[in-house]
PDB file of C-alpha atoms in Angstrom:
ATOM      1  CA  PHE A 255       0.000   0.000   0.000  1.00 82.00           C
ATOM      2  CA  PRO A 256      -0.762   2.594  -1.142  1.00 91.00           C
ATOM      3  CA  ASN A 257      -1.786   1.492  -4.608  1.00 94.00           C
ATOM      4  CA  PRO A 258      -1.556   3.577  -6.681  1.00 95.00           C
ATOM      5  CA  ILE A 259       1.713   4.890  -5.267  1.00 94.00           C
ATOM      6  CA  VAL A 260       1.485   8.687  -5.187  1.00 93.00           C
ATOM      7  CA  ASP A 261       4.731   9.522  -3.366  1.00 89.00           C
ATOM      8  CA  ASP A 262       8.189   7.908  -3.257  1.00 91.00           C
ATOM      9  CA  THR A 263       7.513   4.879  -1.027  1.00 93.00           C
ATOM     10  CA  PHE A 264       5.236   1.891  -0.687  1.00 94.00           C
ATOM     11  CA  THR A 265       4.841  -0.739   2.032  1.00 96.00           C
ATOM     12  CA  ILE A 266       4.423  -4.503   1.841  1.00 95.00           C
ATOM     13  CA  GLN A 267       2.784  -6.054   4.894  1.00 94.00           C
ATOM     14  CA  TYR A 268       3.639  -9.729   5.321  1.00 93.00           C
ATOM     15  CA  THR A 269       3.064 -12.205   8.144  1.00 94.00           C
ATOM     16  CA  SER A 270       5.737 -14.882   8.077  1.00 95.00           C
ATOM     17  CA  PRO A 271       5.412 -18.252   9.819  1.00 94.00           C
ATOM     18  CA  VAL A 272       9.216 -18.307  10.389  1.00 95.00           C
ATOM     19  CA  THR A 273      12.211 -15.971  10.199  1.00 97.00           C
ATOM     20  CA  GLN A 274      13.476 -16.337   6.627  1.00 97.00           C
ATOM     21  CA  GLN A 275      14.973 -14.662   3.596  1.00 97.00           C
ATOM     22  CA  ALA A 276      12.631 -13.228   0.979  1.00 97.00           C
ATOM     23  CA  LYS A 277      13.078 -11.661  -2.444  1.00 97.00           C
ATOM     24  CA  VAL A 278      11.149  -8.647  -3.735  1.00 97.00           C
ATOM     25  CA  SER A 279      11.194  -7.996  -7.494  1.00 97.00           C
ATOM     26  CA  MET A 280       9.410  -5.360  -9.582  1.00 95.00           C
ATOM     27  CA  PHE A 281       9.103  -5.602 -13.362  1.00 96.00           C
ATOM     28  CA  ASN A 282       7.729  -3.020 -15.789  1.00 95.00           C
ATOM     29  CA  GLN A 283       5.160  -3.974 -18.433  1.00 93.00           C
ATOM     30  CA  ASP A 284       7.965  -4.871 -20.875  1.00 94.00           C
ATOM     31  CA  GLY A 285       9.327  -7.435 -18.394  1.00 95.00           C
ATOM     32  CA  THR A 286      12.385  -5.354 -17.476  1.00 95.00           C
ATOM     33  CA  LEU A 287      13.523  -5.831 -13.879  1.00 95.00           C
ATOM     34  CA  ASN A 288      13.391  -2.416 -12.146  1.00 92.00           C
ATOM     35  CA  LEU A 289      13.944  -3.385  -8.515  1.00 92.00           C
ATOM     36  CA  GLN A 290      15.205  -6.517  -6.819  1.00 95.00           C
ATOM     37  CA  THR A 291      16.309  -7.025  -3.270  1.00 95.00           C
ATOM     38  CA  GLU A 292      16.693  -9.837  -0.796  1.00 97.00           C
ATOM     39  CA  LEU A 293      15.901  -9.223   2.849  1.00 96.00           C
ATOM     40  CA  THR A 294      15.177 -10.995   6.108  1.00 97.00           C
ATOM     41  CA  VAL A 295      11.574 -11.186   7.264  1.00 97.00           C
ATOM     42  CA  LEU A 296      10.979 -12.048  10.900  1.00 96.00           C
ATOM     43  CA  SER A 297       8.509 -14.567  12.244  1.00 97.00           C
ATOM     44  CA  GLY A 298       5.209 -12.724  12.674  1.00 96.00           C
ATOM     45  CA  SER A 299       4.088  -9.402  11.229  1.00 97.00           C
ATOM     46  CA  ASN A 300       6.442  -7.413   8.969  1.00 96.00           C
ATOM     47  CA  SER A 301       6.072  -3.982   7.335  1.00 96.00           C
ATOM     48  CA  LEU A 302       8.601  -3.630   4.504  1.00 95.00           C
ATOM     49  CA  VAL A 303       9.063  -0.118   3.056  1.00 95.00           C
ATOM     50  CA  PHE A 304      10.533   0.428  -0.422  1.00 94.00           C
ATOM     51  CA  GLY A 305      11.448   3.570  -2.371  1.00 91.00           C
ATOM     52  CA  THR A 306      10.356   4.340  -5.913  1.00 90.00           C
ATOM     53  CA  ASP A 307      12.260   7.594  -6.483  1.00 87.00           C
ATOM     54  CA  ASN A 308      14.262   6.029  -9.370  1.00 86.00           C
ATOM     55  CA  MET A 309      11.182   4.583 -11.089  1.00 90.00           C
ATOM     56  CA  ASP A 310       8.958   6.262 -13.676  1.00 93.00           C
ATOM     57  CA  ASN A 311       5.174   6.497 -13.513  1.00 95.00           C
ATOM     58  CA  GLY A 312       3.530   3.391 -14.869  1.00 96.00           C
ATOM     59  CA  THR A 313       2.260  -0.086 -14.089  1.00 97.00           C
ATOM     60  CA  TYR A 314       4.596  -2.670 -12.552  1.00 97.00           C
ATOM     61  CA  ILE A 315       4.359  -6.300 -11.495  1.00 97.00           C
ATOM     62  CA  LEU A 316       5.569  -6.929  -7.939  1.00 96.00           C
ATOM     63  CA  VAL A 317       6.679 -10.446  -6.975  1.00 97.00           C
ATOM     64  CA  PHE A 318       7.264 -11.278  -3.296  1.00 97.00           C
ATOM     65  CA  THR A 319       8.990 -14.652  -2.837  1.00 97.00           C
ATOM     66  CA  PRO A 320       9.648 -16.109   0.639  1.00 96.00           C
ATOM     67  CA  MET A 321      12.623 -18.480   0.420  1.00 95.00           C
ATOM     68  CA  THR A 322      11.751 -21.049   3.119  1.00 93.00           C
ATOM     69  CA  SER A 323       8.065 -21.157   3.936  1.00 89.00           C
ATOM     70  CA  GLY A 324       5.149 -19.912   1.865  1.00 85.00           C
ATOM     71  CA  GLY A 325       4.667 -19.429  -1.834  1.00 89.00           C
ATOM     72  CA  PRO A 326       5.332 -16.422  -4.053  1.00 94.00           C
ATOM     73  CA  ALA A 327       2.753 -13.655  -4.324  1.00 95.00           C
ATOM     74  CA  THR A 328       2.292 -11.425  -7.370  1.00 96.00           C
ATOM     75  CA  THR A 329       0.374  -8.162  -7.634  1.00 96.00           C
ATOM     76  CA  ARG A 330       0.068  -5.179  -9.962  1.00 96.00           C
ATOM     77  CA  ILE A 331       1.401  -1.849  -8.655  1.00 95.00           C
ATOM     78  CA  VAL A 332       0.735   1.547 -10.254  1.00 96.00           C
ATOM     79  CA  ILE A 333       3.044   4.535  -9.723  1.00 95.00           C
ATOM     80  CA  ASP A 334       1.187   7.796 -10.394  1.00 94.00           C
ATOM     81  CA  ARG A 335       2.991  10.796  -8.896  1.00 87.00           C
TER      82      ARG A 335
END
């Protein structure tokens, strides 16, 4: 959230069953990778904040992939500043 993104940050809220590594990737509509990072999510509730100041307005596909437990999640994100 928020979606659409109207400033320079967005937040992913994720509840993890275990402490684990996760990967966050964002692709533009052409399939070009615009953001990718690996991070540690803790067991329980997590709020992960990401910046979009180097990304243009447009529609992106966000993929959140926990590495140990849980499956990947994909959603559409719109940046409209």
